[in-house]
C-alpha atoms as one frame of an Amber mdcrd trajectory, in Angstrom:
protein
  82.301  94.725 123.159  83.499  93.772 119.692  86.463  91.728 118.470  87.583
  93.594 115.073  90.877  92.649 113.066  93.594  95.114 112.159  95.626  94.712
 109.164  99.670  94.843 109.940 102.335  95.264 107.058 105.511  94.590 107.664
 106.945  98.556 106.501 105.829 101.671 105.049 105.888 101.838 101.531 104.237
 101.596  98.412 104.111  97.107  98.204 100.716  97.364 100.349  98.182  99.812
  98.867  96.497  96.815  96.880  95.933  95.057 100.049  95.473  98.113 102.059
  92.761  99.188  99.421  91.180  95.272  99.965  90.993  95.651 103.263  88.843
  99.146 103.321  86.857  97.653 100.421  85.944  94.642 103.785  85.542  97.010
 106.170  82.681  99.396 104.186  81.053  96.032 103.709  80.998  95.646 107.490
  80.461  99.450 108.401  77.405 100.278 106.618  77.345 103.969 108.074  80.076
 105.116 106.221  79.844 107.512 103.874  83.223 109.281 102.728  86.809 108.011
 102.104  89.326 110.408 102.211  92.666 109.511 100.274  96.281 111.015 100.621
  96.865 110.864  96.766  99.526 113.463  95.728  99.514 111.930  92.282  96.230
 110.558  92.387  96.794 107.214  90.886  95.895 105.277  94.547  92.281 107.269
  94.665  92.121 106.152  91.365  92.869 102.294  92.358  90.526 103.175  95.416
  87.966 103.864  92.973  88.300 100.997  90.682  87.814  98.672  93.989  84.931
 100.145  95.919  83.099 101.704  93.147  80.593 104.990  93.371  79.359 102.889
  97.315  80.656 106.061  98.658  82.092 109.305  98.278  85.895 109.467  97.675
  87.680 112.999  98.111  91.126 112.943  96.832  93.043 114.861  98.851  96.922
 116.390  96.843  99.559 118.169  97.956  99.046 121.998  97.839 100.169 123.883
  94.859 104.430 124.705  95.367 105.083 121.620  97.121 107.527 120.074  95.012
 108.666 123.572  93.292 107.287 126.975  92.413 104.127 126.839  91.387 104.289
 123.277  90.227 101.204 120.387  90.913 102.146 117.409  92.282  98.962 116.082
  90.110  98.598 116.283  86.053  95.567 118.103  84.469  94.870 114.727  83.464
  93.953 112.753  86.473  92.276 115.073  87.888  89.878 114.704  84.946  89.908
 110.921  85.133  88.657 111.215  88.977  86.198 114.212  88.133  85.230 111.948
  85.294  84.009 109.339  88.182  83.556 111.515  90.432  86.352 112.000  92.785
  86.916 115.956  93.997  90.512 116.870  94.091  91.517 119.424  97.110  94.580
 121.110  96.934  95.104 122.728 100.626  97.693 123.828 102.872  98.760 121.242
 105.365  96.929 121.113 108.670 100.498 120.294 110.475 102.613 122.603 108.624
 101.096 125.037 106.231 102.705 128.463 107.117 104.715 127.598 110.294 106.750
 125.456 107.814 107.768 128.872 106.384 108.286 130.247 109.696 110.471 127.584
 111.154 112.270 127.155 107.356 113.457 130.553 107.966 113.977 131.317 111.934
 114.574 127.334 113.231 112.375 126.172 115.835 109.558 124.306 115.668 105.807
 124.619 115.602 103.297 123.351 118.509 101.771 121.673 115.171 105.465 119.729
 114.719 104.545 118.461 118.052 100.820 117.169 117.326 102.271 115.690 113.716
 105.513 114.054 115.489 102.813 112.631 118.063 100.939 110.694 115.279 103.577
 109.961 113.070 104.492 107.590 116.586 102.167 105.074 115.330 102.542 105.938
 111.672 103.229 108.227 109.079  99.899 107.351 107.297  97.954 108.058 110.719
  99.465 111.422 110.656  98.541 111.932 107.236  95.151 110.392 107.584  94.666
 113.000 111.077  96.090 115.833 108.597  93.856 115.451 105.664  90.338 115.085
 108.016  91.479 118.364 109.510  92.287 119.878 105.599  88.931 118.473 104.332
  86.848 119.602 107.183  88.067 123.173 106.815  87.110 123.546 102.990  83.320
 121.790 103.999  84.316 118.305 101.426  83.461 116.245 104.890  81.230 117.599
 108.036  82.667 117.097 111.727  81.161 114.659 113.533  80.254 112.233 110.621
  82.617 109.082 110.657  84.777 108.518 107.898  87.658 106.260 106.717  90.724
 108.251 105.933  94.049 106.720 104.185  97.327 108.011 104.020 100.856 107.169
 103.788 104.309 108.582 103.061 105.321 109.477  99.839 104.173 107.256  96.887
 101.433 104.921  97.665  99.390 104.374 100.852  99.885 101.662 103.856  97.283
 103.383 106.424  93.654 103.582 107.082  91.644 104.535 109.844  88.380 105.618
 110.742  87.481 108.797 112.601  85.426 111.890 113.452  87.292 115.095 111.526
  86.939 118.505 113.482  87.913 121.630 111.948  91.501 122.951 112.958  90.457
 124.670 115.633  89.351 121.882 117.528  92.074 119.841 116.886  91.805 118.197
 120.007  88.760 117.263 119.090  89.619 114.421 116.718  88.688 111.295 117.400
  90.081 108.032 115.804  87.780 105.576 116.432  89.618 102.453 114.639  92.644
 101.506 112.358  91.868  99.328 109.721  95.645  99.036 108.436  99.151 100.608
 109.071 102.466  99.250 108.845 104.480  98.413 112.333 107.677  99.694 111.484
């Protein structure tokens, strides 16, 4: 048995990812076996305060919107971060969503919904950021930036900054099922 303490903000949003940063920055002290952060950064300025906080102790994969998000072929992300995170050595991965990706197109266009609406709608139950966090494991598995069954701390959120962090096992999409999330270190409970 252990007794471990979960950091609770009061609402999503943008106030927390200093503190939600602070308390991933604890938790690597405590989890020595950790390797990899993933980050939810569509502009990349929280990987960038991720950095400044933790350092080079791990890896940190940034982890942006895919290209057309916002608008035909627009980035969500300049040029110019992503050469201040290559500069200290933070990848950038631009991906379809795990959740959405081409279904989005499908359902845009016919109505419905997706079996992946279902597994996102599921997750986003205890938070947008654990949805996110579930999302991007999945994303970076699939382009090889993290292996499956290595534990990692993922963070997410919903839309600018980050309130979430958990740690967990990434699979690759098609053994989705097979994700586990083995702790939350933050999220907000409303």
């Amino acid at each position: 048995m252990a007794r471990k303490f979960i950091t609770y903000f009061e609402k999503e949003g943008n106030d927390y990812t200093e503190e939600l940063i602070m308390a991933v920055k604890d938790k690597l002290e405590s989890s020595k076996h950790i390797k990899r952060i993933l980050i939810a950064s569509a502009s990349g300025e929280s990987a960038l305060k991720l950095y400044n906080a933790v350092g080079d102790e791990v890896e940190i994969i940034n982890v942006t919107h895919h290209m057309g998000f916002s608008g035909p072929n627009e980035s969500d992300i300049s040029e110019e971060m992503i050469e201040k995170l290559e500069d200290v050595g933070i990848k950038t991965y631009f991906g379809l969503h795990a959740f959405s990706g081409a279904a989005r197109g499908v359902t845009n266009k016919y109505g419905g919904y997706s079996p992946l609406d279902v597994v996102a709608d599921t997750f986003r139950m205890f938070s947008h950021g654990v949805k996110v966090a579930g999302e991007i494991s999945i994303m970076a598995a699939d382009a090889g930036l993290v292996p499956v069954g290595e534990e990692i701390i993922a963070i997410g959120g919903r839309a600018h900054g980050v309130d979430t962090a958990v740690i967990l096992t990434p699979v690759n999409s098609k053994n989705l099922f097979d994700l586990k999330f083995h702790e939350i270190i933050a999220m907000p409970r409303d």
